[in-house]
Short mmCIF file of C-alpha atoms and ligand atoms in Angstrom, two decimals:
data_model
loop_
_atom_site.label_atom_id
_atom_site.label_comp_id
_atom_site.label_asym_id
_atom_site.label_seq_id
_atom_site.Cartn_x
_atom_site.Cartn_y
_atom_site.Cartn_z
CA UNK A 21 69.55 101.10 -111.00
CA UNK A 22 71.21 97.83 -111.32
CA UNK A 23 73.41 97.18 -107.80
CA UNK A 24 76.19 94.55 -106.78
CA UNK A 25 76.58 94.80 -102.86
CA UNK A 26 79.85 93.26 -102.29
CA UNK A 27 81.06 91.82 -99.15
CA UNK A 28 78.43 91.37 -96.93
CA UNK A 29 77.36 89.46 -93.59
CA UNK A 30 74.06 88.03 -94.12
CA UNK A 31 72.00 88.06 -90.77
CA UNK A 32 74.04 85.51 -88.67
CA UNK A 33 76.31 83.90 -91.65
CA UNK A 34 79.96 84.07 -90.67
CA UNK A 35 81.17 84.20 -93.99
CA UNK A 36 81.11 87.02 -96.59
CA UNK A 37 78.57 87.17 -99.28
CA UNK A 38 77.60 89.24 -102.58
CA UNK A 39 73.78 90.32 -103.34
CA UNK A 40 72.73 91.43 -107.17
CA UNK A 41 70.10 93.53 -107.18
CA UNK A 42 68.06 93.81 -110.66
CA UNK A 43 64.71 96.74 -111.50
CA UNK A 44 64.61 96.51 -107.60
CA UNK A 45 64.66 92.63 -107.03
CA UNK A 46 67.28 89.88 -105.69
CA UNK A 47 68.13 88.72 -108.33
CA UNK A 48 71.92 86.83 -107.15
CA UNK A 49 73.34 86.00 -102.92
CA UNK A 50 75.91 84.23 -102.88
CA UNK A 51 80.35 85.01 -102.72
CA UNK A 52 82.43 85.84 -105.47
CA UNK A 53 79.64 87.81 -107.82
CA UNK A 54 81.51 89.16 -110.89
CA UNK A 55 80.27 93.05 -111.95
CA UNK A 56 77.84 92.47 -114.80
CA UNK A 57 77.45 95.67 -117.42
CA UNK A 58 76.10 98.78 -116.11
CA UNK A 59 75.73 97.23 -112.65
CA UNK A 60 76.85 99.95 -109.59
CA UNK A 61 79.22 98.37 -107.05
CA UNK A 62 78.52 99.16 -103.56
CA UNK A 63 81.60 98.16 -101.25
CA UNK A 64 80.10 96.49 -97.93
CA UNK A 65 83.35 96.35 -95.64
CA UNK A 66 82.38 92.73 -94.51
CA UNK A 67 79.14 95.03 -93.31
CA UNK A 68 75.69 93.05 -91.23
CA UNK A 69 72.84 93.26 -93.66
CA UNK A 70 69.28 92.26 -92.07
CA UNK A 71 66.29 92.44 -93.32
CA UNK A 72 64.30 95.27 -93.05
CA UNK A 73 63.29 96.33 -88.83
CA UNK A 74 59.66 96.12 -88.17
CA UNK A 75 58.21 98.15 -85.69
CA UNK A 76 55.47 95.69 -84.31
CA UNK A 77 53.89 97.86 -81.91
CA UNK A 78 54.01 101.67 -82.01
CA UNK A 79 51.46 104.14 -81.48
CA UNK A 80 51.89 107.15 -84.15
CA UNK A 81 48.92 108.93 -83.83
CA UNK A 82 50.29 110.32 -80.34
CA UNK A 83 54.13 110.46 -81.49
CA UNK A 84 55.58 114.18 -81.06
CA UNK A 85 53.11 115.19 -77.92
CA UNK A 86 54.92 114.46 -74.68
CA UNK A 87 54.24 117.15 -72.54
CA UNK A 88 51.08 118.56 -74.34
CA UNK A 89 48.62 119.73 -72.51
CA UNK A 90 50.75 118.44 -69.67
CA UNK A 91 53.80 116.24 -68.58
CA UNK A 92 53.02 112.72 -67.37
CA UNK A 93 53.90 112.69 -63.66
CA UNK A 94 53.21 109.76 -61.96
CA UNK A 95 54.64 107.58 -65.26
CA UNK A 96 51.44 105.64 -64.92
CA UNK A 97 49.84 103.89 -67.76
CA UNK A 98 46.52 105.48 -66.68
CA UNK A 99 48.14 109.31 -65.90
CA UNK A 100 48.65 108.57 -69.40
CA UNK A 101 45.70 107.83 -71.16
CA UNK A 102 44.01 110.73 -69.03
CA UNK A 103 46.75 113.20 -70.67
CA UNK A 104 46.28 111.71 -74.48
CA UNK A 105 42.44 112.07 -74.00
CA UNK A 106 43.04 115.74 -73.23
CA UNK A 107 45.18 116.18 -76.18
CA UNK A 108 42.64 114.31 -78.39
CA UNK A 109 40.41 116.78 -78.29
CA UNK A 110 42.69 119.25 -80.42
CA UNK A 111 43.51 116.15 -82.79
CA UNK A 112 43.29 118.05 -86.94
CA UNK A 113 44.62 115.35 -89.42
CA UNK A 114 46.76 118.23 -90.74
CA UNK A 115 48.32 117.92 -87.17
CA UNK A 116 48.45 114.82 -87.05
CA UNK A 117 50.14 113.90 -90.42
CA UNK A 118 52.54 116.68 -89.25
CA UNK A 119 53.99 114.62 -86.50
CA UNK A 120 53.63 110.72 -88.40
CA UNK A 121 55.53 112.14 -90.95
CA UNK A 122 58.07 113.26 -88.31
CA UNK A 123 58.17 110.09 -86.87
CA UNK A 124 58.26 107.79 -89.32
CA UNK A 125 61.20 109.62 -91.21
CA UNK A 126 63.22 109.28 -87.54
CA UNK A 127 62.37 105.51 -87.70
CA UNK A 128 63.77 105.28 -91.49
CA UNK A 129 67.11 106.60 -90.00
CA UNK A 130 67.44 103.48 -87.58
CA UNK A 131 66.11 101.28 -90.56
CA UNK A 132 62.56 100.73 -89.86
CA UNK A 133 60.66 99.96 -93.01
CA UNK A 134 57.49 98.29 -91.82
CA UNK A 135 55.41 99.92 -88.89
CA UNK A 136 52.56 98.29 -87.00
CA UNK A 137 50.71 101.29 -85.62
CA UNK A 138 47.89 101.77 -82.82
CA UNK A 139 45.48 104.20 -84.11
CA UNK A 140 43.26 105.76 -81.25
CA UNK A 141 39.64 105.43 -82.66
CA UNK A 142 37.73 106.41 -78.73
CA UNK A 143 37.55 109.45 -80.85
CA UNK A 144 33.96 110.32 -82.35
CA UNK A 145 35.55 112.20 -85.37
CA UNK A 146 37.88 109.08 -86.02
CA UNK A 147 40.28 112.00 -86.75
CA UNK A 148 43.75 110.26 -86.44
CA UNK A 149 42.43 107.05 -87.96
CA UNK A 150 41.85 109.38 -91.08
CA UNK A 151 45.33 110.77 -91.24
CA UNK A 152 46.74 107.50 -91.44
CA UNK A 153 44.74 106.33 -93.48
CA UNK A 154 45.70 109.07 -96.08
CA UNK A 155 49.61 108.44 -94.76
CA UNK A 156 49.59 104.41 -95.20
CA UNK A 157 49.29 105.80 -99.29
CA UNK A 158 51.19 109.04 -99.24
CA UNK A 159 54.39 106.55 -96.94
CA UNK A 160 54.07 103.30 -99.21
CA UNK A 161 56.61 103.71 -101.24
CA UNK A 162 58.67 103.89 -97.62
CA UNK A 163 57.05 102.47 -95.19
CA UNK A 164 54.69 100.09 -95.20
CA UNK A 165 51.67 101.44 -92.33
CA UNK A 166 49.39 98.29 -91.07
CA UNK A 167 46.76 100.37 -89.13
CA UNK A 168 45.03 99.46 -85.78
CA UNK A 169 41.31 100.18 -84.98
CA UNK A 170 42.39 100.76 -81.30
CA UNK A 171 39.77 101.29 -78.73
CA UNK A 172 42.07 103.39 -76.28
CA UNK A 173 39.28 104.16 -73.38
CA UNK A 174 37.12 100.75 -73.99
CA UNK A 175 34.77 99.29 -76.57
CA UNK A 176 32.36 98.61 -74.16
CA UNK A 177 32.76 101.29 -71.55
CA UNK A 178 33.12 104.33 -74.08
CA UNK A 179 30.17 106.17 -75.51
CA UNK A 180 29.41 104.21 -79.15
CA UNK A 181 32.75 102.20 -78.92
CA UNK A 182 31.09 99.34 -80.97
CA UNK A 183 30.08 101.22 -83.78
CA UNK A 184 33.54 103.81 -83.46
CA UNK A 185 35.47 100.13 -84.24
CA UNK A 186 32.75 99.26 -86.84
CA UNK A 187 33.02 102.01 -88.74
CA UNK A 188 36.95 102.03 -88.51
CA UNK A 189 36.75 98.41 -90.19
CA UNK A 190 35.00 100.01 -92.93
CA UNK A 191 36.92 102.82 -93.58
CA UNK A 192 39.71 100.17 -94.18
CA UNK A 193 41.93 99.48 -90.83
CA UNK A 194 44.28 96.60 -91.50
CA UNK A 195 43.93 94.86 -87.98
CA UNK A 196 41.07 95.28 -85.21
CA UNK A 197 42.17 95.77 -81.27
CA UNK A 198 41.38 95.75 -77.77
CA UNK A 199 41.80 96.56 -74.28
CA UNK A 200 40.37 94.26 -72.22
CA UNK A 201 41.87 95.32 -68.84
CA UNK A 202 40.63 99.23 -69.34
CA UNK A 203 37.17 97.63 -69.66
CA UNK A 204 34.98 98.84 -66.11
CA UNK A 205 34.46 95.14 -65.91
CA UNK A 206 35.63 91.45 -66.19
CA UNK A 207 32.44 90.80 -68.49
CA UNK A 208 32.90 93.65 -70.33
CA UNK A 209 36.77 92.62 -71.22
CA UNK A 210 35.25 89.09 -72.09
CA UNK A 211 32.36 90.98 -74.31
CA UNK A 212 34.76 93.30 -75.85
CA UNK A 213 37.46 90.45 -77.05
CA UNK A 214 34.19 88.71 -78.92
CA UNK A 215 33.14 91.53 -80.57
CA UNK A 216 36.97 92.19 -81.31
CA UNK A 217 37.17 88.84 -82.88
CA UNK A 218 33.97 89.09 -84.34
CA UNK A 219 34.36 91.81 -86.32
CA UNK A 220 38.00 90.85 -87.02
CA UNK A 221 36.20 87.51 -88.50
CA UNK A 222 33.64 89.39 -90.39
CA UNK A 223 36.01 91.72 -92.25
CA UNK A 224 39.10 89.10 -92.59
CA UNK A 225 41.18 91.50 -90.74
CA UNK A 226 43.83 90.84 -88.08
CA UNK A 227 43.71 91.17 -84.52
CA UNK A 228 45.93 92.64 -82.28
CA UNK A 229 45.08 93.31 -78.43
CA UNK A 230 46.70 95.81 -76.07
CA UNK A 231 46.03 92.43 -73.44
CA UNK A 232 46.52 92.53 -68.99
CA UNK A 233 48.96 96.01 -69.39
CA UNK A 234 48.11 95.35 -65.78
CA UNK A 235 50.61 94.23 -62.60
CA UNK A 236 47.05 93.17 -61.58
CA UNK A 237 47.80 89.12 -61.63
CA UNK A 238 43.81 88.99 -61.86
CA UNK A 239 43.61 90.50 -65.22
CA UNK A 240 42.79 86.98 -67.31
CA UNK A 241 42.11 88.83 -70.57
CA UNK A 242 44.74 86.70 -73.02
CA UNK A 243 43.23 83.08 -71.54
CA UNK A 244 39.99 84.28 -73.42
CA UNK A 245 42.00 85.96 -76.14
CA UNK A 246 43.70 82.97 -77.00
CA UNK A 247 40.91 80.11 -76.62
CA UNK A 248 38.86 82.40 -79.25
CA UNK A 249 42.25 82.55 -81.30
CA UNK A 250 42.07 78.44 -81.11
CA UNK A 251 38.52 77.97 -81.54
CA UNK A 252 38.23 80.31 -84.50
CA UNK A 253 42.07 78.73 -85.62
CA UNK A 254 43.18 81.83 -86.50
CA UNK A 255 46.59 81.10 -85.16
CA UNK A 256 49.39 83.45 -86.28
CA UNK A 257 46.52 86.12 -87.71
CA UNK A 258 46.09 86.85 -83.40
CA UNK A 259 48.66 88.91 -81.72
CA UNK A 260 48.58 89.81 -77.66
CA UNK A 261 50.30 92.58 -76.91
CA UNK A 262 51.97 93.71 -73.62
CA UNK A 263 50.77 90.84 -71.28
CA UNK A 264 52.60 92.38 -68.75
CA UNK A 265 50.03 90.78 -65.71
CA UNK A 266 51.58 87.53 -67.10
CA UNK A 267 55.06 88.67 -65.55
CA UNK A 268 52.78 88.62 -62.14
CA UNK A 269 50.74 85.11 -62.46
CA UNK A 270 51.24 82.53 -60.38
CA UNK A 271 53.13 79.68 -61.77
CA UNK A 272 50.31 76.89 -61.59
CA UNK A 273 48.33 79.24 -63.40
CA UNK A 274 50.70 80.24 -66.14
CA UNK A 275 51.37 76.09 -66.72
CA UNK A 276 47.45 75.90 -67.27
CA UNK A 277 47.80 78.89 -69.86
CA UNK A 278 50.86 77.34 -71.87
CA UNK A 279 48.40 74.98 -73.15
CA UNK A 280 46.18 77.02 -74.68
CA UNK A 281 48.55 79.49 -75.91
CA UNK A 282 50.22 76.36 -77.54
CA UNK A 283 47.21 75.23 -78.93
CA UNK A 284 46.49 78.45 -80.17
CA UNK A 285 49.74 79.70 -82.16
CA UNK A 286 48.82 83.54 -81.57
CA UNK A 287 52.05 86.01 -81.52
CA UNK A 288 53.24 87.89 -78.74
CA UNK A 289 54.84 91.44 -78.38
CA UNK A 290 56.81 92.73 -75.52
CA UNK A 291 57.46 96.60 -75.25
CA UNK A 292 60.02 96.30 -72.71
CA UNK A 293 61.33 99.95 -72.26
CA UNK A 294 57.92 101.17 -71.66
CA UNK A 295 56.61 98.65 -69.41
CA UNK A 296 59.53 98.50 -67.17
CA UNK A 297 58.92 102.27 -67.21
CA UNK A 298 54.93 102.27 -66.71
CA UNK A 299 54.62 99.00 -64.98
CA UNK A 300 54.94 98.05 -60.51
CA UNK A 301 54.08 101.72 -59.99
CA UNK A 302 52.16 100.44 -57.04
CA UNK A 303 55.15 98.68 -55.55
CA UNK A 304 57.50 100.49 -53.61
CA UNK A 305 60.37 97.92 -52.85
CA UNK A 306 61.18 95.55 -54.24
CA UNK A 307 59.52 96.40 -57.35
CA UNK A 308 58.35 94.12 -60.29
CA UNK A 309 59.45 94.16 -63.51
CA UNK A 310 56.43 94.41 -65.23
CA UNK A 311 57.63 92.87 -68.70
CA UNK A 312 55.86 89.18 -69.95
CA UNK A 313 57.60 85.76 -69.86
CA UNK A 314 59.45 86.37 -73.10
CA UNK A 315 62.02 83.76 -72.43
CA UNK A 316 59.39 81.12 -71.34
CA UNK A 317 57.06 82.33 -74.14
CA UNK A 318 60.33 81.65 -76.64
CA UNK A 319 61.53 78.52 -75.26
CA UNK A 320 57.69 77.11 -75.79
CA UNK A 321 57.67 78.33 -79.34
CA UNK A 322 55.57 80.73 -79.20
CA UNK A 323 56.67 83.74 -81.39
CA UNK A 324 57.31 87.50 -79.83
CA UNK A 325 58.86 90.34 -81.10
CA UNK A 326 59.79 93.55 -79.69
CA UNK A 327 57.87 96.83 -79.89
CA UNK A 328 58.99 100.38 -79.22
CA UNK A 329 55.12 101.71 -78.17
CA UNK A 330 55.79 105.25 -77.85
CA UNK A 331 58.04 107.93 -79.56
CA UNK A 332 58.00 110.66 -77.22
CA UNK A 333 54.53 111.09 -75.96
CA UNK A 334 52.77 110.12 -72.70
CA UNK A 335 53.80 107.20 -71.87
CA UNK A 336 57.55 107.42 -73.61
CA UNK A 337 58.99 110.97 -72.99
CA UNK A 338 62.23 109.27 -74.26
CA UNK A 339 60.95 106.83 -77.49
CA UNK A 340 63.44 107.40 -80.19
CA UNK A 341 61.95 104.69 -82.49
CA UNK A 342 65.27 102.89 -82.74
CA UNK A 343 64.67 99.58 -81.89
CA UNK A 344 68.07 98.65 -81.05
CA UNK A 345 67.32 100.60 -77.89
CA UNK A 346 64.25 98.20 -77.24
CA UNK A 347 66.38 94.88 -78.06
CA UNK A 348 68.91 96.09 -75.67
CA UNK A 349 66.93 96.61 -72.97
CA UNK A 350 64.81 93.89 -73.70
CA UNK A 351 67.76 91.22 -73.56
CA UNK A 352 69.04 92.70 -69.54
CA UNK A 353 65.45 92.86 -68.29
CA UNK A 354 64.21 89.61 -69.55
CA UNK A 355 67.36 88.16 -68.70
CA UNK A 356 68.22 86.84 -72.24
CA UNK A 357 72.16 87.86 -71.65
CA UNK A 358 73.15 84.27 -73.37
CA UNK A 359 75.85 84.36 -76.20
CA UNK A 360 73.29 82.52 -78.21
CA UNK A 361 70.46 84.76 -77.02
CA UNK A 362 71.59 87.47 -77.58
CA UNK A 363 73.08 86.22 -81.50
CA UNK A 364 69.32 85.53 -82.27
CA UNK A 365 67.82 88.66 -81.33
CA UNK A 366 67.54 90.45 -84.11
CA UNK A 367 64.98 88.24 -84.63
CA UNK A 368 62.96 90.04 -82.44
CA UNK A 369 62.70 92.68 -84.67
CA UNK A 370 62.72 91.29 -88.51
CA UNK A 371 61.70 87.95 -88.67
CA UNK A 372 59.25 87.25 -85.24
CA UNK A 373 57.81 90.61 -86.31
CA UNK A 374 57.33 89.43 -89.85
CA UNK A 375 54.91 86.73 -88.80
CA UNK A 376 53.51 89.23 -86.48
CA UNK A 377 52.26 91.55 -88.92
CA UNK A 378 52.05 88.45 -91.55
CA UNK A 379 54.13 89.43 -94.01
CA UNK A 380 54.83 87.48 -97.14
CA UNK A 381 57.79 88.08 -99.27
CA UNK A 382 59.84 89.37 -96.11
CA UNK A 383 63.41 88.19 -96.11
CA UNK A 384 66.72 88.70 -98.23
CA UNK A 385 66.20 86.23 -100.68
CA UNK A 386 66.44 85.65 -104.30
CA UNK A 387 63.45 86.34 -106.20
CA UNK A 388 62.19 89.22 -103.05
CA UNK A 389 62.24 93.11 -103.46
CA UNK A 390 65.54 94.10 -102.50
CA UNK A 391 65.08 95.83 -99.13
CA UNK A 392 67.51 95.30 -96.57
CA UNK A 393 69.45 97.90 -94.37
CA UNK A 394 73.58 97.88 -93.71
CA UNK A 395 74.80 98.01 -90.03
CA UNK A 396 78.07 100.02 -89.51
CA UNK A 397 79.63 96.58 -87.38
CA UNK A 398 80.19 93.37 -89.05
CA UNK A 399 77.60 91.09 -86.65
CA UNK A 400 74.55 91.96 -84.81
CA UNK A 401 76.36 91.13 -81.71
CA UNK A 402 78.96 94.11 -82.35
CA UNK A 403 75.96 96.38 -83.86
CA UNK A 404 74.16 95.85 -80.87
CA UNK A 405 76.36 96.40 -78.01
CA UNK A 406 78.50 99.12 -79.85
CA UNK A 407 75.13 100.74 -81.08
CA UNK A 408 76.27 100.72 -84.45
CA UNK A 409 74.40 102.82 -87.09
CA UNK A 410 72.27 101.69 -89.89
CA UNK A 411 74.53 103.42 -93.05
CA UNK A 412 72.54 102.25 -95.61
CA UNK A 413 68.00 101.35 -95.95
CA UNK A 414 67.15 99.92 -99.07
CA UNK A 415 63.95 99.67 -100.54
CA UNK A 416 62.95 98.16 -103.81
CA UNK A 417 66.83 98.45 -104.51
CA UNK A 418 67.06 102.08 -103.55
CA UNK A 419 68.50 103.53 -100.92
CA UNK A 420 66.03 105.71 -99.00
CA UNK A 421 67.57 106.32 -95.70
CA UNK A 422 71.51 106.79 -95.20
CA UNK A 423 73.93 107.67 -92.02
CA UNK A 424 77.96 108.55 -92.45
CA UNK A 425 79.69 105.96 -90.36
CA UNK A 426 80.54 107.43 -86.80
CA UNK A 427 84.66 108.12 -86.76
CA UNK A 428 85.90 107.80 -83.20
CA UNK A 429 89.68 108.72 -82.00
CA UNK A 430 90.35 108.09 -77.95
CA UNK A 431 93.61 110.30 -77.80
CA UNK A 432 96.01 108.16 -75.66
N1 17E B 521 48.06 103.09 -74.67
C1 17E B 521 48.02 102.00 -73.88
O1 17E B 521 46.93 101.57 -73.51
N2 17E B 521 49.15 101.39 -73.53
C2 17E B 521 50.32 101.85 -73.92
N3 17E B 521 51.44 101.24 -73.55
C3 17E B 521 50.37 103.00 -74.74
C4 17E B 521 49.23 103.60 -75.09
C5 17E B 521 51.68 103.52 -75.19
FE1 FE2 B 522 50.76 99.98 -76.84
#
């Protein structure tokens, strides 16, 4: 179907615009677009169309399970992984792809099109990492899956956790991960992020590290994350996720860093619901924030985006997968409350999580499959602090996810 979106606000442009959409490509952006033949008009109201959300850091394979076997109740990272690892051991794909397919369709309603997901392999029957791998084709036309081979309990301090990520790079994972600071020791978080990269090297696959989730200001795991980024120049194809011990370095220490994470180019995300949740769970008062320099990181150029980790499992009892809800919280904790700020942060979760997940072909342009999603507010600004609804995902020029505009009457 041929379209003609009238009337649109284009990411941060002020003024209205008009997209033509041809056999599921822009084809036309610009004002004033005349109805050509058998075209369909769609009516924006002076509507915000972004590009399509990314979800740059989610972990599906667990989505659906909070409270099974048991509840999480110290809200610890760790009580956390101990609870997963006891539901692992019931992991079937067919249960698995039950709850993906659950969770990705809830992400679809807030506009989520492209998912970066964390696939438990500490598992000898690589169970989950087969589910998605049968999802990432079943979803495609939807959703586009990048899988992590992620080494939840340790590459080096789980039973075969070499050959586990190995044989996960074989069977066709997009990105290879890490955990450095779950590692029984500082070698061993050095030994696993050079097999990590390694590997990563060997199969030309990304990498992407769950890096210092940690208020332990010790925890050095990115400083060797990013010099083998630099030395290897693999730049933007390096992501370090979390980094929450950064939020607890000293500052001497972080101004050594900058310099190689400069040099280096990797990507950051920040999961900033979660971690304030999970993180300073040692401190009684006051308490840390547990979230990494994202406004430092930023104003250095370094790229971040914004993850939502967890859609209602151990760690996230409350993950809805609507990333608004992440940007939100993201902007008060980090304390990036300036008008400008706060006018760029969508960003967070299209474009800096475009290079992320190195995307090409990302972006409303002429020329680029036409995916986009409509926001019921005519700016981010209003989207964002009225928590308007996505009414409209588009995917190769057809509409796959759709919500009826909220209608609101205060009786006075
Ligand atoms: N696993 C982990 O190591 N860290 C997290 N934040 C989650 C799972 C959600
Ligand atoms: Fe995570």
């Amino acid at each position: 179907m041929n379209l003609l979106i009238k009337d649109v606000h284009l990411e941060d442009n002020p003024d209205s615009t008009d997209l033509r959409i041809a056999e599921g490509y822009f084809t036309e952006i610009g004002p004033g677009l005349e109805p050509a033949p058998g075209e369909t008009v769609v009516p924006g109201g002076g509507r915000l169309v972004l590009p399509p959300i990314i979800e740059s850091h989610v972990h599906l394979d667990s989505a659906m399970t909070a409270g099974q076997p048991r509840w999480n109740a110290s809200g610890t990272l760790f009580e956390g992984i101990e609870v997963w690892s006891e539901r692992k051991r019931d992991l079937t794909v067919a249960d698995v792809k039950e709850r993906v397919n659950r969770a990705v369709r809830q992400q679809a309603r807030f506009g989520v099109q492209y998912v970066r997901t964390h696939v438990d392999v500490t598992d000898p029957g690589l169970t989950a990492l087969r589910a998605l791998l049968e999802l990432r084709e079943e979803l495609a036309d939807f959703v586009t899956l990048q899988l992590v081979a992620f080494p939840q309990e340790g590459i080096e301090s789980y039973p075969n956790g070499r050959d586990l990520m190995r044989e996960a790079a074989s069977m066709g994972v997009d990105v290879i991960g890490a955990i450095p600071h779950f590692e029984f020791t500082r070698e061993y978080s050095v030994s696993s992020l050079r097999y990590a990269v390694d590997l990563a090297l060997e199969f030309d696959l990304l990498v992407d590290v769950h890096c210092d989730e940690t208020d332990d200001e010790a925890s050095r795991g990115l400083e060797t994350l990013a010099t083998l980024a630099y030395e290897n120049q693999m730049g933007a194809r390096v992501t370090a996720s979390h980094t929450t011990a950064m939020h607890s370095y000293n500052n001497a220490y972080v101004n050594r860093l900058m310099r190689v994470l400069t040099l280096s180019g990797i990507n950051f995300v920040s999961n900033p619901l979660v971690n304030t949740h999970l993180q300073a769970r040692t401190d009684t008062y006051p308490k840390r924030r547990g979230v990494t320099r994202v406004k430092e990181l930023t104003e250095a150029g370094l790229n971040v985006s914004f993850g939502q980790d967890d859609i209602v499992d151990p760690w996230n009892p409350l993950g809805t997968g609507n990333l608004r809800d992440v940007v939100f919280n993201g902007l008060h904790v980090t304390q990036m409350m300036g008008h400008q700020q706060i006018v760029d942060s969508y960003r967070f979760i299209t474009h800096n999580a475009a290079r992320t997940l190195n995307l090409s072909d990302y972006g409303i342009e002429v020329g680029h499959s036409a995916d986009f999603v409509i926001f019921d507010a005519p700016s981010w600004y209003e989207a964002l602090s009225f928590n308007a609804p996505v009414v409209g995902s588009y995917r190769g020029g057809r509409l796959i996810a759709r919500t009826e505009p909220v209608e609101h009457e205060v009786l006075f």
